[in-house]
Amino acid sequence: MTGSLFVFGLGYSAGILAERLRRQGWRVAGTGRAGTLAFDDDAGIAAELAHATHVLSSVPPSGMGAEAGGDPVLLRHGARIRQCGAGWIGYLSSTGVYGDAAGAWVDESAPVGRGRRTARADADLAWQALDPRVRVFRLPGIYGPGRSALERVRAGIAHRIDLPGQVFSRVHVEDIAGGIIASFGGPAGVYNLSDDLPCSQNAVIEEAARLAGCAPPPLLTLEAAGLSPAARAFYAENRRVANGRARRLLNWRPRYPTYREGLRALSATISPAIASTAPATASDDQR
């Protein structure tokens, strides 16, 4: 299967998808850092949408909270997207729409809009209401080449925070691309794309340190870590994200089912760092 994909926001995750599709013979165009058109090029975008078979947006909503300005893609191009002839429309959302679940599992039936990302939840719902062709992909913490705990550990900027019971989900960027491609032949709707092992951020940092051959950073309180407000907000929510719907309806399986496989694969592509201290003893299971 080949087609023509137009992407609003050709950034990190959408860029990985674009690379895979181009290798398969697809035509890919879009806006964003790696795009071919400016976001305000209405005529150019209308022309691209006229022959696109697939349309994807990875653009986040504007502003936060009371300053939220809505979804910029829907505000400027929503009518064009609704009227285009594409058979598939997708939107990259966030599992942050679920808010804090006190460590419990959440699936696509969980209520949204209870957390700190109310603008994202509003955009998520607006995309669902746009058209019956829409697929919404709710993504947890994204990691991959150049954006992982390995780079943070090697740069000396990784943190371990003393918050017992704090659990997060994550997904490798290649598995986002895989889930989107799997949805091309699946039904419209909302899908969580996450790996199979929610765990503490500390476990990920410890595994990255083990692979890098260096000691993990010290365990700090949230106050002592000196985190930015955005980073502190990350620790204000605690949940496990279920991916069963994507498995059942899309026959999607993550290539990297846990952070261990994902970090190991990334480590193999990075030249070894020279450890300044003796590596800490670590087991294979760091949960």
GROMACS .gro file of C-alpha atoms in nm:
model
  287
    1MET     CA    1   0.000   0.000   0.000
    2THR     CA    2   0.127   0.346  -0.091
    3GLY     CA    3  -0.036   0.685  -0.078
    4SER     CA    4   0.012   1.056  -0.020
    5LEU     CA    5   0.043   1.182   0.339
    6PHE     CA    6   0.011   1.546   0.440
    7VAL     CA    7   0.135   1.631   0.790
    8PHE     CA    8   0.065   1.940   0.994
    9GLY     CA    9   0.377   1.960   1.209
   10LEU     CA   10   0.658   1.750   1.063
   11GLY     CA   11   0.859   1.728   1.382
   12TYR     CA   12   1.019   1.443   1.574
   13SER     CA   13   0.749   1.174   1.584
   14ALA     CA   14   0.584   1.261   1.253
   15GLY     CA   15   0.929   1.282   1.094
   16ILE     CA   16   1.005   0.919   1.186
   17LEU     CA   17   0.672   0.817   1.032
   18ALA     CA   18   0.750   1.018   0.717
   19GLU     CA   19   1.087   0.848   0.677
   20ARG     CA   20   0.931   0.502   0.697
   21LEU     CA   21   0.657   0.584   0.449
   22ARG     CA   22   0.894   0.744   0.200
   23ARG     CA   23   1.103   0.427   0.203
   24GLN     CA   24   0.784   0.243   0.107
   25GLY     CA   25   0.720   0.473  -0.187
   26TRP     CA   26   0.482   0.722  -0.027
   27ARG     CA   27   0.468   1.091  -0.109
   28VAL     CA   28   0.494   1.299   0.210
   29ALA     CA   29   0.453   1.675   0.243
   30GLY     CA   30   0.370   1.900   0.534
   31THR     CA   31   0.432   2.201   0.753
   32GLY     CA   32   0.679   2.227   1.040
   33ARG     CA   33   1.056   2.207   1.087
   34ALA     CA   34   1.100   1.946   0.816
   35GLY     CA   35   0.799   2.054   0.613
   36THR     CA   36   0.760   2.181   0.260
   37LEU     CA   37   0.496   2.450   0.326
   38ALA     CA   38   0.440   2.734   0.570
   39PHE     CA   39   0.148   2.687   0.810
   40ASP     CA   40  -0.024   2.998   0.674
   41ASP     CA   41   0.014   2.899   0.308
   42ASP     CA   42  -0.358   2.838   0.268
   43ALA     CA   43  -0.347   2.791  -0.110
   44GLY     CA   44  -0.054   2.550  -0.098
   45ILE     CA   45  -0.210   2.345   0.181
   46ALA     CA   46  -0.545   2.333   0.002
   47ALA     CA   47  -0.368   2.200  -0.307
   48GLU     CA   48  -0.190   1.930  -0.104
   49LEU     CA   49  -0.508   1.827   0.075
   50ALA     CA   50  -0.684   1.794  -0.261
   51HIS     CA   51  -0.479   1.485  -0.347
   52ALA     CA   52  -0.379   1.357  -0.001
   53THR     CA   53  -0.494   1.007   0.084
   54HIS     CA   54  -0.392   1.050   0.450
   55VAL     CA   55  -0.379   1.361   0.671
   56LEU     CA   56  -0.206   1.380   1.010
   57SER     CA   57  -0.167   1.658   1.268
   58SER     CA   58   0.098   1.653   1.539
   59VAL     CA   59   0.054   2.020   1.630
   60PRO     CA   60  -0.029   2.079   1.997
   61PRO     CA   61  -0.295   2.326   2.110
   62SER     CA   62  -0.196   2.686   2.164
   63GLY     CA   63  -0.136   2.805   2.520
   64MET     CA   64  -0.230   2.641   2.846
   65GLY     CA   65  -0.522   2.675   3.086
   66ALA     CA   66  -0.706   3.006   3.068
   67GLU     CA   67  -0.466   3.125   2.798
   68ALA     CA   68  -0.539   2.831   2.568
   69GLY     CA   69  -0.614   2.947   2.218
   70GLY     CA   70  -0.754   2.622   2.082
   71ASP     CA   71  -0.612   2.387   1.823
   72PRO     CA   72  -0.436   2.597   1.557
   73VAL     CA   73  -0.480   2.337   1.283
   74LEU     CA   74  -0.854   2.307   1.339
   75LEU     CA   75  -0.895   2.683   1.371
   76ARG     CA   76  -0.725   2.760   1.039
   77HIS     CA   77  -0.759   2.443   0.834
   78GLY     CA   78  -1.036   2.237   0.996
   79ALA     CA   79  -1.292   2.303   0.723
   80ARG     CA   80  -1.041   2.211   0.451
   81ILE     CA   81  -0.956   1.886   0.628
   82ARG     CA   82  -1.323   1.796   0.671
   83GLN     CA   83  -1.391   1.860   0.303
   84CYS     CA   84  -1.086   1.678   0.167
   85GLY     CA   85  -1.111   1.336   0.009
   86ALA     CA   86  -0.855   1.161   0.228
   87GLY     CA   87  -0.965   0.823   0.352
   88TRP     CA   88  -0.769   0.854   0.678
   89ILE     CA   89  -0.725   1.145   0.922
   90GLY     CA   90  -0.507   1.124   1.232
   91TYR     CA   91  -0.420   1.338   1.535
   92LEU     CA   92  -0.136   1.289   1.783
   93SER     CA   93  -0.272   1.358   2.129
   94SER     CA   94  -0.135   1.286   2.478
   95THR     CA   95  -0.219   1.048   2.761
   96GLY     CA   96  -0.195   1.361   2.975
   97VAL     CA   97  -0.565   1.410   2.892
   98TYR     CA   98  -0.644   1.144   3.155
   99GLY     CA   99  -0.493   1.343   3.441
  100ASP     CA  100  -0.382   1.178   3.763
  101ALA     CA  101  -0.509   0.821   3.815
  102ALA     CA  102  -0.315   0.757   4.139
  103GLY     CA  103  -0.119   0.484   3.963
  104ALA     CA  104  -0.424   0.298   3.829
  105TRP     CA  105  -0.461   0.169   3.474
  106VAL     CA  106  -0.642   0.389   3.222
  107ASP     CA  107  -0.776   0.292   2.883
  108GLU     CA  108  -0.957   0.486   2.612
  109SER     CA  109  -1.286   0.473   2.804
  110ALA     CA  110  -1.142   0.676   3.096
  111PRO     CA  111  -1.271   1.033   3.134
  112VAL     CA  112  -1.047   1.309   3.001
  113GLY     CA  113  -0.992   1.672   3.095
  114ARG     CA  114  -0.930   1.617   3.465
  115GLY     CA  115  -0.558   1.694   3.463
  116ARG     CA  116  -0.323   1.982   3.394
  117ARG     CA  117  -0.360   1.951   3.015
  118THR     CA  118  -0.711   2.085   2.968
  119ALA     CA  119  -0.620   2.249   2.637
  120ARG     CA  120  -0.491   1.917   2.507
  121ALA     CA  121  -0.809   1.741   2.622
  122ASP     CA  122  -1.023   2.001   2.444
  123ALA     CA  123  -0.820   1.954   2.124
  124ASP     CA  124  -0.845   1.575   2.156
  125LEU     CA  125  -1.225   1.595   2.176
  126ALA     CA  126  -1.245   1.852   1.896
  127TRP     CA  127  -1.053   1.625   1.659
  128GLN     CA  128  -1.281   1.334   1.746
  129ALA     CA  129  -1.581   1.550   1.661
  130LEU     CA  130  -1.433   1.677   1.335
  131ASP     CA  131  -1.509   1.380   1.112
  132PRO     CA  132  -1.586   1.006   1.131
  133ARG     CA  133  -1.254   0.930   0.957
  134VAL     CA  134  -1.045   1.058   1.250
  135ARG     CA  135  -0.805   0.841   1.449
  136VAL     CA  136  -0.673   0.997   1.772
  137PHE     CA  137  -0.349   0.855   1.911
  138ARG     CA  138  -0.288   0.926   2.280
  139LEU     CA  139   0.084   0.911   2.349
  140PRO     CA  140   0.271   0.891   2.682
  141GLY     CA  141   0.636   0.993   2.729
  142ILE     CA  142   0.811   0.965   2.392
  143TYR     CA  143   1.172   0.853   2.361
  144GLY     CA  144   1.397   0.753   2.075
  145PRO     CA  145   1.719   0.847   1.896
  146GLY     CA  146   1.861   1.167   2.043
  147ARG     CA  147   1.580   1.193   2.299
  148SER     CA  148   1.619   0.934   2.570
  149ALA     CA  149   1.744   0.875   2.921
  150LEU     CA  150   2.077   0.769   2.770
  151GLU     CA  151   2.150   1.122   2.649
  152ARG     CA  152   2.042   1.274   2.981
  153VAL     CA  153   2.258   1.034   3.181
  154ARG     CA  154   2.562   1.096   2.961
  155ALA     CA  155   2.512   1.473   2.982
  156GLY     CA  156   2.481   1.460   3.360
  157ILE     CA  157   2.133   1.612   3.364
  158ALA     CA  158   1.927   1.304   3.456
  159HIS     CA  159   1.739   1.298   3.787
  160ARG     CA  160   1.618   1.027   4.020
  161ILE     CA  161   1.332   1.154   4.236
  162ASP     CA  162   1.235   0.993   4.565
  163LEU     CA  163   0.863   0.939   4.502
  164PRO     CA  164   0.775   0.579   4.596
  165GLY     CA  165   0.488   0.439   4.391
  166GLN     CA  166   0.519   0.696   4.112
  167VAL     CA  167   0.459   0.522   3.777
  168PHE     CA  168   0.464   0.642   3.417
  169SER     CA  169   0.412   0.492   3.073
  170ARG     CA  170   0.627   0.562   2.770
  171VAL     CA  171   0.659   0.468   2.402
  172HIS     CA  172   0.946   0.444   2.157
  173VAL     CA  173   0.906   0.680   1.863
  174GLU     CA  174   0.935   0.389   1.618
  175ASP     CA  175   0.635   0.225   1.785
  176ILE     CA  176   0.432   0.540   1.733
  177ALA     CA  177   0.505   0.516   1.360
  178GLY     CA  178   0.419   0.146   1.368
  179GLY     CA  179   0.086   0.212   1.540
  180ILE     CA  180  -0.010   0.483   1.295
  181ILE     CA  181   0.072   0.262   0.997
  182ALA     CA  182  -0.122  -0.026   1.152
  183SER     CA  183  -0.426   0.204   1.178
  184PHE     CA  184  -0.432   0.263   0.802
  185GLY     CA  185  -0.623  -0.062   0.769
  186GLY     CA  186  -0.813  -0.038   1.098
  187PRO     CA  187  -1.123   0.137   1.227
  188ALA     CA  188  -1.140   0.501   1.326
  189GLY     CA  189  -1.142   0.590   1.694
  190VAL     CA  190  -0.912   0.661   1.987
  191TYR     CA  191  -0.601   0.454   2.058
  192ASN     CA  192  -0.342   0.457   2.334
  193LEU     CA  193   0.002   0.378   2.195
  194SER     CA  194   0.222   0.283   2.490
  195ASP     CA  195   0.465   0.009   2.580
  196ASP     CA  196   0.376  -0.289   2.798
  197LEU     CA  197   0.562  -0.194   3.116
  198PRO     CA  198   0.465   0.121   3.304
  199CYS     CA  199   0.732   0.188   3.565
  200SER     CA  200   0.905   0.456   3.765
  201GLN     CA  201   1.123   0.709   3.588
  202ASN     CA  202   1.398   0.603   3.828
  203ALA     CA  203   1.404   0.252   3.680
  204VAL     CA  204   1.458   0.397   3.333
  205ILE     CA  205   1.739   0.624   3.450
  206GLU     CA  206   1.908   0.336   3.634
  207GLU     CA  207   1.895   0.116   3.325
  208ALA     CA  208   2.034   0.397   3.111
  209ALA     CA  209   2.319   0.445   3.357
  210ARG     CA  210   2.394   0.073   3.351
  211LEU     CA  211   2.410   0.073   2.971
  212ALA     CA  212   2.625   0.385   2.972
  213GLY     CA  213   2.863   0.230   3.224
  214CYS     CA  214   2.827   0.505   3.482
  215ALA     CA  215   2.677   0.551   3.825
  216PRO     CA  216   2.313   0.658   3.838
  217PRO     CA  217   2.244   1.008   3.967
  218PRO     CA  218   2.171   1.047   4.339
  219LEU     CA  219   1.819   1.000   4.471
  220LEU     CA  220   1.674   1.344   4.552
  221THR     CA  221   1.354   1.484   4.689
  222LEU     CA  222   1.137   1.674   4.445
  223GLU     CA  223   1.229   1.999   4.621
  224ALA     CA  224   1.605   1.932   4.622
  225ALA     CA  225   1.610   1.841   4.251
  226GLY     CA  226   1.556   2.204   4.148
  227LEU     CA  227   1.327   2.110   3.861
  228SER     CA  228   1.153   2.357   3.634
  229PRO     CA  229   0.777   2.409   3.685
  230ALA     CA  230   0.709   2.199   3.376
  231ALA     CA  231   0.929   1.915   3.502
  232ARG     CA  232   0.769   1.931   3.847
  233ALA     CA  233   0.425   1.912   3.686
  234PHE     CA  234   0.534   1.589   3.518
  235TYR     CA  235   0.556   1.428   3.862
  236ALA     CA  236   0.214   1.555   3.968
  237GLU     CA  237   0.039   1.276   3.776
  238ASN     CA  238   0.065   0.901   3.823
  239ARG     CA  239  -0.096   0.644   3.592
  240ARG     CA  240  -0.051   0.325   3.392
  241VAL     CA  241  -0.165   0.339   3.028
  242ALA     CA  242  -0.325   0.030   2.873
  243ASN     CA  243  -0.263  -0.044   2.503
  244GLY     CA  244  -0.508  -0.332   2.458
  245ARG     CA  245  -0.739  -0.155   2.215
  246ALA     CA  246  -0.463  -0.090   1.962
  247ARG     CA  247  -0.354  -0.452   1.999
  248ARG     CA  248  -0.704  -0.587   1.941
  249LEU     CA  249  -0.833  -0.358   1.666
  250LEU     CA  250  -0.512  -0.268   1.483
  251ASN     CA  251  -0.313  -0.587   1.547
  252TRP     CA  252  -0.036  -0.354   1.665
  253ARG     CA  253   0.251  -0.490   1.871
  254PRO     CA  254   0.527  -0.263   2.003
  255ARG     CA  255   0.870  -0.345   1.866
  256TYR     CA  256   1.006  -0.226   2.202
  257PRO     CA  257   0.761  -0.368   2.460
  258THR     CA  258   0.958  -0.224   2.754
  259TYR     CA  259   1.215   0.047   2.816
  260ARG     CA  260   1.483  -0.221   2.843
  261GLU     CA  261   1.458  -0.327   2.478
  262GLY     CA  262   1.424   0.033   2.367
  263LEU     CA  263   1.725   0.162   2.557
  264ARG     CA  264   1.934  -0.140   2.459
  265ALA     CA  265   1.866  -0.075   2.091
  266LEU     CA  266   1.945   0.294   2.129
  267SER     CA  267   2.263   0.218   2.323
  268ALA     CA  268   2.387   0.005   2.036
  269THR     CA  269   2.380   0.311   1.810
  270ILE     CA  270   2.568   0.541   2.049
  271SER     CA  271   2.946   0.530   2.095
  272PRO     CA  272   3.044   0.434   2.451
  273ALA     CA  273   3.105   0.713   2.697
  274ILE     CA  274   3.406   0.711   2.928
  275ALA     CA  275   3.272   0.681   3.280
  276SER     CA  276   3.422   0.921   3.532
  277THR     CA  277   3.329   0.689   3.817
  278ALA     CA  278   3.307   0.314   3.856
  279PRO     CA  279   2.973   0.182   3.722
  280ALA     CA  280   2.721   0.093   3.986
  281THR     CA  281   2.619  -0.268   4.024
  282ALA     CA  282   2.279  -0.315   3.864
  283SER     CA  283   2.053  -0.609   3.799
  284ASP     CA  284   1.861  -0.673   3.479
  285ASP     CA  285   1.533  -0.609   3.663
  286GLN     CA  286   1.530  -0.260   3.808
  287ARG     CA  287   1.165  -0.213   3.888
   0.00000   0.00000   0.00000
